[in-house]
Amino acid sequence: MQMVELETAGIVKRFGTLVANDGIDLSVARGEVHAVMGENGAGKSTLMSILYGMQAPDEGSILLRGQEVRFRSAVDAIDHGMGMVHQAFKLFNSLTVWENVVYGREPRRGPALDRRAAIAQVGALAERFRLSVDPTARVGDLSVGVRQRVEILKALYRDARILILDEPTAVLTPQERDGLFDVIRTLKADQRTILFVTHKLHEVMAITDSVTVLRQGRVTERMATRDTTPAEIIRAMTGRVVNLTVDRKPATPGAAVLDVQGLTVGTGAKPVVDKLSFRLHAGEIVGIAGVAGNGQTELIEALTGLRRPDGGRVTLSGRDVTEADVEAHRAAGLAYVPEDRAVTGTARAASAADNLLMGYQRKAPFTEGLRLNAKAVAEHARRLIGRFGVKIADETVLVGTLSGGNLQKVVIARELTHQAPLLIAEQPTRGVDVGAIEFIHAELVAERDRGRAILLVSAELSEILALSDRILVMYEGRILADLPAGAADEDRLGLLMAGRTGQAA
Amino acid sequence: MDFISAFMVNSTVQAITPILLAALAGSLCARVGVFNIAMEGQLLIGAFCAVAGSHYTGSAAVGVAAALVGTVVFSLILAYGATVFRGDAVVICIGMNLLASGLTAYLLRQLFGVSGVFSDPNIAELAKIRIASIQSIPWLGWIVSRQTVLTYLSWALTALVAYVLYRTPMGLRLRGVGEDPEAAGTMGIDVRRYRVVTVLAAGALTGLGGAQLSLGTVGIFSEDMSAGRGWIAVVAVMLGRDNPLLAALACVLFGIADALSVKLQAQGLPNQLTDIVPYVVTLAALVISYRRKRGTRLA
Amino acid sequence: MTPRPSRLPALSLPAVPLAILIGVVLGGLLVLVSGGNPLDAYWRILVGSLAPANWPDTLNWAVPLVGMTIAAAIPLRGGMVNLGGDGQLAIGGFVAAVLPVMLPQILPEAIALPGPVLAALAILAAMLASGLYAALAALGEVRFGIPMLISSLLLSYPAIGVTSYFVGFPLRDTTTGLSQTAMIPEGARLMTISGPLNIGLLMIVAVAALVLYVDRRTVGGYELRMRGLNPRFTAYGGVKPGPQMLRTLFASGAIAGLVGAIIVLGSLYRFQDGALLSPGYTWSGLMAALLAGGEPLGAITAGLFFAALQTGGFAMQRETEIPRVLTMILQAIIILFLAMRHGVGRRG
């Protein structure tokens, strides 16, 4: 038995009535790669921020090499040898790699920064852990994978013994992911301990030594990776044998609603969206799968009019909307559930009625001439709140008070209600509770059955698989595969998303 | 080469000083993520305190010290308002500019019993330093010699601010705080403290600028005598992209525009028109410097 | 870890009285320290502005101040700041002063425009000119990305300089020793209601009503309000950000131009160098608008409050030795306190 590096006993964390962590016991051996798995909302992030000192637990204790510790802040945790690579990097893009790494603990010569020593130290550290990175490069110029290495370097520079990697592969290309795995092995060889937070099964199988599975704030399973199977882990994560499925009939696609021909965003030899073509028909859900950063965001911006494409043609319900702006897209028949409901999809300091109106404010019956029909707006809002079960006192309440799931219902309600022929849904269930997920999925399928064409973009493969009639896999700005739902499964999509057509076909 | 006389070069260098100091202050604040547009008011407070200090003691040095103390105290509003109290910096700065304007006018009447302009033989002005070895050199002598100590200091401070920002651990931390306060916080930096201290230091710089304004040529205070210089400094900060050296360069550009306006006036153009030359030049510089990229229309 | 607190559109009520109280206390201390009697000072302000006999004066002062408040509040409602009110005021006043004098000289004698038509033309021209000039600042942001806060302010200086040049030289009334234009023909002056009040008051009331209506009851008002809360949200909803900004600034500038025209046609009867700007309507109006976070009814109320304060300030200065800039200090303190309480307004 190896030495236990990190232990938690009965960690409890509550947010109001929500219990995010409900008595979590965790035991991590020195020098192992330990996966922490669970679906969204299972309590992984809360647990990690407690371990990293960003939040204090309401109950329970943390033991580091047998000693009880109480972190007052992240800095305190760092001083105890904790390191964390957040999913959203905390880097200064305008600064160089070495400046980012030594930030806050700079080597000095007299009053000045000892630039040469800093570069040498960072370079040596990078070499030792096989993190190939140029210490003098500007972080803003680096690819996502290299930036992640900078984050790891930051932790190692502060001599992290335990490194928390929060969904580290979500933003990586397959090559970068393989590189990360190499780094993890090097760290392991150096007796460093890795906490690997993820919900990707094949990665857990590939790189970890043991797994702790969380569901609804509790530990449901602890196992050694080599003694378990993906199916077992899924069962522990979901409490069901199979993954989230949605009851639905086969699709009956009609006429083409959206026709994309040779769409290009960006210039140069390798545009972000690279001469992409596809058709979307009435009455079908087409899912776009792909690792984040392969052009999905730019594709959606171009399709919704938020960004003007640099080439190609987009036809929506027979109208050429290539150069059109958002308003014209909406007029031609677009409804759009944006990726980030709080930043783009709503105005949090506005009432539900105001939020439910946006995008349709210049249409009858809401507007007569220039006058807004307040009664129609309020009635409309009340109807939607009722139909979509938004938990809100009435339509005059500000939506900033709503939970994530209810706020998303406001967005979904608004976009679905106008029966636009095309619906683009970006991450429609990100960060919402299970009940809301099921509701939203059912609504999307119902819309499809009413003859809407739906383009679904999601980082959750399970969501793509559960809803899509057809799946497009995006890789480096192109569509690598166009699969009917029956021909797709998680493994095959995973390979395609990694850009490997040969093995998947 | 009689486009600008040597004497005018001298007065241009002199005129740049308050703007330069304010621009340094603005650059520093921008570096820690506080959008300071209160320099107009800070200069005014500095100018008033300098005159008051100098008037009561007959010492220009005390005047400068009073300006320093006065503006630093005044800057507490922004330092704490924009950090601890989470106020909007733009609104706070607009309020500060009005407070400075009102307060100086009020005190001018209450302390010195005058309105509009206050000049008095008791006000000791800053001495012009003559550097004997340089003074005789044509041009350079006029630029480098016969300036107040604050003018020399302002250029030394420009170098110092740049050094601190780009060559010291503190500067690195400051730059990080401005770019991503949350990231800086996770690295153990007390963002709030860095901001407060920086804004107060910037206040001290504008205090020196105010002292130069009122004591640099003839010891005099007039209501709203900052007359847009603080705003020009804001533009210099923008043109310099928060880099103090580039901001200083922008100040020089403004100084040249100012000299041009004086020259045009000397040639008989009415001052109402020549006065706008510096503003037109800065606007043109902004238009040239900012170019909107085509792309996402959301931003 | 927590995001920036969302900026509220309007203030919770207790904050405003509290801010006024703090302003009054701090201002009183200042008066006390400088050897005055604060109670006496405040009593004079109160009587000087609110005694029935002084209402016309207060209202007369409120006309331009509330006008400039509305001019500032409109962009603020959409999260934008127009700092160029002085320039727009000067242009409006200048156009309104020059047109009634010049137009009859240019037109053939057969077309003799009646005075009220001349006045109406002057007002419309002033609004158009100032509106376009304000939109120019918006164009700076839309086209070049120069923050409008700065471009609007910087554009003020040339406007003030050029109008000042015209009244100082080519258009100067040489019969007087001052920098001012010739008198406007009597027929083109605004009708007097009573005492100092003229129909400019009614125009501002009408504008206030219109702005309130647009804000509460129209699509444009809704879109502007939403932009103020979240500009990404309105862009996502299909509102074109650039044109919206241009429209908003045009409206803001046009109202500033109207204020300039009302002052010129209603009380000065000519354009005098600096006379429009020295009372500081622009900045007081901006502060009133900030006080209410751009919400029009609150802004108008704040504008009236500031107008009363300033009118009372004149009385205070007459009756006591305390300078009336004290009222400006009070306004600044109120704004500063509120800004720190809630972060009113937003970056433009």
Coordinates of C-alpha atoms in Angstrom, one line a residue, chain B residues 41-50 62-77 96 100 103 200 203-204 206-208:
Chain B
G41 CA -9.8 67.7 -11.1
Q42 CA -6.6 66.3 -9.6
L43 CA -4.5 68.9 -11.4
L44 CA -6.9 71.6 -10.3
I45 CA -6.7 70.6 -6.6
G46 CA -2.9 70.3 -6.9
A47 CA -2.7 73.8 -8.4
F48 CA -4.9 75.3 -5.7
C49 CA -3.0 73.6 -2.8
A50 CA 0.3 74.7 -4.3
V62 CA 6.0 74.0 0.8
G63 CA 3.5 74.8 -2.0
V64 CA 4.6 71.7 -3.8
A65 CA 4.4 69.6 -0.6
A66 CA 0.9 71.0 0.0
A67 CA -0.1 70.0 -3.6
L68 CA 1.2 66.5 -3.0
V69 CA -0.7 66.1 0.2
G70 CA -3.9 67.7 -1.1
T71 CA -4.1 65.6 -4.3
V72 CA -3.3 62.4 -2.5
V73 CA -6.1 63.1 0.0
F74 CA -8.4 64.0 -2.9
S75 CA -7.4 60.8 -4.7
L76 CA -8.6 58.7 -1.8
I77 CA -12.1 59.1 -3.3
M96 CA -14.4 64.3 -8.6
A100 CA -12.6 69.9 -7.6
L103 CA -14.2 73.2 -4.0
L200 CA -2.7 57.3 -4.6
G203 CA -2.6 61.3 -7.3
A204 CA 0.8 62.4 -6.1
T206 CA -1.0 64.9 -10.6
G207 CA -0.3 66.9 -7.5
L208 CA 3.2 67.7 -8.9

